[in-house]
PDB file of C-alpha atoms in Angstrom:
ATOM      1  CA  GLN A 759      77.377 -36.254 -52.777  1.00 82.00           C
ATOM      2  CA  VAL A 760      78.875 -33.076 -54.227  1.00 90.00           C
ATOM      3  CA  GLN A 761      78.053 -30.689 -57.088  1.00 94.00           C
ATOM      4  CA  LEU A 762      81.064 -29.152 -58.987  1.00 96.00           C
ATOM      5  CA  ALA A 763      81.149 -25.784 -61.006  1.00 96.00           C
ATOM      6  CA  GLU A 764      84.386 -24.704 -62.713  1.00 97.00           C
ATOM      7  CA  SER A 765      85.067 -21.252 -63.522  1.00 97.00           C
ATOM      8  CA  GLY A 766      88.117 -19.102 -64.620  1.00 97.00           C
ATOM      9  CA  GLY A 767      88.676 -20.075 -68.120  1.00 98.00           C
ATOM     10  CA  GLY A 768      89.100 -17.822 -71.059  1.00 98.00           C
ATOM     11  CA  LEU A 769      91.338 -16.529 -73.882  1.00 98.00           C
ATOM     12  CA  VAL A 770      95.062 -16.111 -72.986  1.00 98.00           C
ATOM     13  CA  GLN A 771      98.188 -15.803 -75.238  1.00 98.00           C
ATOM     14  CA  ALA A 772     100.802 -18.401 -75.286  1.00 98.00           C
ATOM     15  CA  GLY A 773     103.157 -17.940 -72.100  1.00 98.00           C
ATOM     16  CA  GLY A 774     100.330 -16.391 -70.084  1.00 98.00           C
ATOM     17  CA  SER A 775      98.611 -17.699 -66.970  1.00 98.00           C
ATOM     18  CA  LEU A 776      95.082 -18.753 -65.743  1.00 98.00           C
ATOM     19  CA  ARG A 777      93.895 -19.845 -62.581  1.00 98.00           C
ATOM     20  CA  LEU A 778      90.757 -22.221 -62.641  1.00 98.00           C
ATOM     21  CA  SER A 779      88.592 -22.717 -59.731  1.00 98.00           C
ATOM     22  CA  CYS A 780      86.150 -25.383 -58.912  1.00 97.00           C
ATOM     23  CA  ALA A 781      83.546 -24.729 -56.333  1.00 96.00           C
ATOM     24  CA  ALA A 782      81.938 -27.691 -54.550  1.00 94.00           C
ATOM     25  CA  SER A 783      78.549 -27.751 -52.858  1.00 91.00           C
ATOM     26  CA  GLY A 784      77.143 -30.681 -50.773  1.00 80.00           C
ATOM     27  CA  ARG A 785      78.122 -32.914 -47.892  1.00 75.00           C
ATOM     28  CA  SER A 786      81.560 -33.918 -46.783  1.00 82.00           C
ATOM     29  CA  PHE A 787      83.742 -32.130 -49.447  1.00 87.00           C
ATOM     30  CA  SER A 788      86.871 -33.001 -47.521  1.00 89.00           C
ATOM     31  CA  ARG A 789      86.169 -36.558 -47.936  1.00 90.00           C
ATOM     32  CA  TYR A 790      86.443 -36.634 -51.681  1.00 93.00           C
ATOM     33  CA  VAL A 791      89.629 -37.145 -53.847  1.00 94.00           C
ATOM     34  CA  THR A 792      89.525 -34.346 -56.667  1.00 96.00           C
ATOM     35  CA  ALA A 793      91.094 -34.023 -60.006  1.00 97.00           C
ATOM     36  CA  TRP A 794      91.205 -32.028 -63.253  1.00 98.00           C
ATOM     37  CA  PHE A 795      90.690 -33.450 -66.688  1.00 98.00           C
ATOM     38  CA  ARG A 796      90.750 -31.802 -70.151  1.00 98.00           C
ATOM     39  CA  GLN A 797      89.301 -32.566 -73.614  1.00 98.00           C
ATOM     40  CA  ALA A 798      90.289 -31.021 -76.809  1.00 97.00           C
ATOM     41  CA  PRO A 799      88.109 -31.261 -79.870  1.00 92.00           C
ATOM     42  CA  GLY A 800      88.302 -34.591 -81.495  1.00 94.00           C
ATOM     43  CA  LYS A 801      90.328 -36.077 -78.601  1.00 96.00           C
ATOM     44  CA  GLU A 802      89.732 -38.201 -75.506  1.00 96.00           C
ATOM     45  CA  ARG A 803      89.249 -36.656 -72.253  1.00 96.00           C
ATOM     46  CA  GLU A 804      92.700 -36.787 -70.509  1.00 97.00           C
ATOM     47  CA  PHE A 805      94.009 -36.539 -66.987  1.00 97.00           C
ATOM     48  CA  VAL A 806      95.756 -33.320 -65.891  1.00 98.00           C
ATOM     49  CA  ALA A 807      96.287 -33.441 -62.112  1.00 98.00           C
ATOM     50  CA  ALA A 808      94.770 -34.949 -58.926  1.00 97.00           C
ATOM     51  CA  ILE A 809      94.984 -34.314 -55.201  1.00 96.00           C
ATOM     52  CA  ASN A 810      93.970 -36.267 -52.226  1.00 94.00           C
ATOM     53  CA  ARG A 811      91.716 -35.486 -49.463  1.00 91.00           C
ATOM     54  CA  SER A 812      94.314 -33.686 -47.245  1.00 90.00           C
ATOM     55  CA  GLY A 813      96.122 -32.342 -50.041  1.00 92.00           C
ATOM     56  CA  ARG A 814      99.406 -34.038 -49.043  1.00 92.00           C
ATOM     57  CA  SER A 815      99.581 -36.181 -52.188  1.00 95.00           C
ATOM     58  CA  ILE A 816      99.483 -34.643 -55.587  1.00 96.00           C
ATOM     59  CA  ASP A 817      99.799 -36.275 -59.047  1.00 97.00           C
ATOM     60  CA  TYR A 818     100.380 -34.361 -62.472  1.00 98.00           C
ATOM     61  CA  ALA A 819     100.324 -35.529 -66.040  1.00 98.00           C
ATOM     62  CA  ASP A 820     103.851 -35.348 -67.617  1.00 97.00           C
ATOM     63  CA  SER A 821     102.741 -32.651 -69.994  1.00 96.00           C
ATOM     64  CA  VAL A 822     101.793 -30.167 -67.292  1.00 97.00           C
ATOM     65  CA  LYS A 823     103.862 -31.031 -64.284  1.00 95.00           C
ATOM     66  CA  ASP A 824     106.347 -28.255 -64.490  1.00 94.00           C
ATOM     67  CA  ARG A 825     103.698 -25.659 -65.290  1.00 98.00           C
ATOM     68  CA  PHE A 826     100.493 -26.397 -63.547  1.00 98.00           C
ATOM     69  CA  THR A 827      99.695 -26.463 -59.705  1.00 98.00           C
ATOM     70  CA  ILE A 828      96.788 -28.128 -58.156  1.00 98.00           C
ATOM     71  CA  SER A 829      95.570 -27.173 -54.730  1.00 97.00           C
ATOM     72  CA  ARG A 830      92.531 -27.302 -52.515  1.00 95.00           C
ATOM     73  CA  ASP A 831      90.946 -25.411 -49.589  1.00 94.00           C
ATOM     74  CA  ASN A 832      88.579 -27.771 -47.752  1.00 91.00           C
ATOM     75  CA  ALA A 833      87.386 -24.829 -45.640  1.00 91.00           C
ATOM     76  CA  LYS A 834      86.134 -23.058 -48.744  1.00 93.00           C
ATOM     77  CA  ASN A 835      85.035 -26.202 -50.607  1.00 94.00           C
ATOM     78  CA  THR A 836      87.211 -25.184 -53.519  1.00 95.00           C
ATOM     79  CA  VAL A 837      89.733 -26.755 -55.773  1.00 96.00           C
ATOM     80  CA  TYR A 838      92.196 -24.742 -57.901  1.00 98.00           C
ATOM     81  CA  LEU A 839      94.439 -25.232 -60.842  1.00 98.00           C
ATOM     82  CA  GLN A 840      97.089 -22.586 -61.358  1.00 98.00           C
ATOM     83  CA  MET A 841      98.219 -22.767 -65.075  1.00 98.00           C
ATOM     84  CA  ASN A 842     101.460 -20.967 -65.945  1.00 98.00           C
ATOM     85  CA  ASN A 843     103.450 -20.736 -69.167  1.00 98.00           C
ATOM     86  CA  LEU A 844     100.523 -21.876 -71.209  1.00 98.00           C
ATOM     87  CA  LYS A 845     100.819 -23.388 -74.653  1.00 98.00           C
ATOM     88  CA  PRO A 846      98.473 -23.763 -77.640  1.00 97.00           C
ATOM     89  CA  ASP A 847      98.415 -27.541 -76.866  1.00 97.00           C
ATOM     90  CA  ASP A 848      96.742 -26.701 -73.651  1.00 98.00           C
ATOM     91  CA  THR A 849      93.815 -25.520 -75.459  1.00 98.00           C
ATOM     92  CA  ALA A 850      90.675 -27.634 -74.239  1.00 98.00           C
ATOM     93  CA  VAL A 851      87.569 -27.720 -72.014  1.00 98.00           C
ATOM     94  CA  TYR A 852      88.791 -28.348 -68.420  1.00 98.00           C
ATOM     95  CA  TYR A 853      86.623 -30.481 -66.107  1.00 98.00           C
ATOM     96  CA  CYS A 854      86.723 -30.825 -62.326  1.00 97.00           C
ATOM     97  CA  ALA A 855      86.110 -34.082 -61.039  1.00 97.00           C
ATOM     98  CA  ALA A 856      85.530 -35.884 -57.530  1.00 96.00           C
ATOM     99  CA  SER A 857      85.868 -39.453 -56.456  1.00 95.00           C
ATOM    100  CA  SER A 858      84.240 -40.866 -53.379  1.00 91.00           C
ATOM    101  CA  THR A 859      86.472 -43.921 -53.306  1.00 87.00           C
ATOM    102  CA  VAL A 860      90.131 -43.690 -54.924  1.00 86.00           C
ATOM    103  CA  TRP A 861      92.134 -41.287 -57.073  1.00 84.00           C
ATOM    104  CA  GLY A 862      93.597 -42.212 -60.403  1.00 89.00           C
ATOM    105  CA  ARG A 863      94.512 -40.985 -63.698  1.00 94.00           C
ATOM    106  CA  THR A 864      91.579 -42.519 -65.413  1.00 94.00           C
ATOM    107  CA  LYS A 865      88.003 -41.273 -65.509  1.00 94.00           C
ATOM    108  CA  SER A 866      86.259 -44.420 -63.882  1.00 93.00           C
ATOM    109  CA  PRO A 867      86.974 -43.552 -60.219  1.00 94.00           C
ATOM    110  CA  TYR A 868      85.320 -40.293 -60.463  1.00 95.00           C
ATOM    111  CA  ASP A 869      81.855 -40.029 -59.554  1.00 93.00           C
ATOM    112  CA  TYR A 870      81.066 -36.350 -60.017  1.00 95.00           C
ATOM    113  CA  TRP A 871      81.977 -34.025 -62.788  1.00 97.00           C
ATOM    114  CA  GLY A 872      81.571 -30.103 -63.312  1.00 97.00           C
ATOM    115  CA  GLN A 873      80.203 -28.799 -66.692  1.00 97.00           C
ATOM    116  CA  GLY A 874      83.643 -27.698 -67.787  1.00 97.00           C
ATOM    117  CA  THR A 875      85.258 -24.307 -68.666  1.00 98.00           C
ATOM    118  CA  GLN A 876      86.885 -23.427 -71.999  1.00 98.00           C
ATOM    119  CA  VAL A 877      90.591 -22.504 -72.112  1.00 98.00           C
ATOM    120  CA  THR A 878      91.920 -21.212 -75.419  1.00 98.00           C
ATOM    121  CA  VAL A 879      95.694 -20.401 -75.724  1.00 98.00           C
ATOM    122  CA  SER A 880      96.647 -18.395 -78.874  1.00 97.00           C
ATOM    123  CA  SER A 881     100.164 -18.342 -80.441  1.00 93.00           C
TER     124      SER A 881
END
């Protein structure tokens, strides 16, 4: 099992950048697939990006694939989301998630979730 804690959210102007971190504690972090999701007020939680155990396979939502970069450092038990050229539509609570089985673009494979960190992009 793992415990996840996000950090790095905040207020930023359109076109700016933020780097989110997801710190994991627990056993065998490197065995978990990890992902980022986000949820805006009144909307469903949506997929942002995922990365497999080794970091060799990565998947992005179409809305972010040219602007966001997901990475992981298993030695530091940390997953990152570098967000560049932010837009007001990126405003949401961002959640880190981990799967003990398979990765995907839906919430169901993910067994563990962080508390979320707020990202607000102003125009």
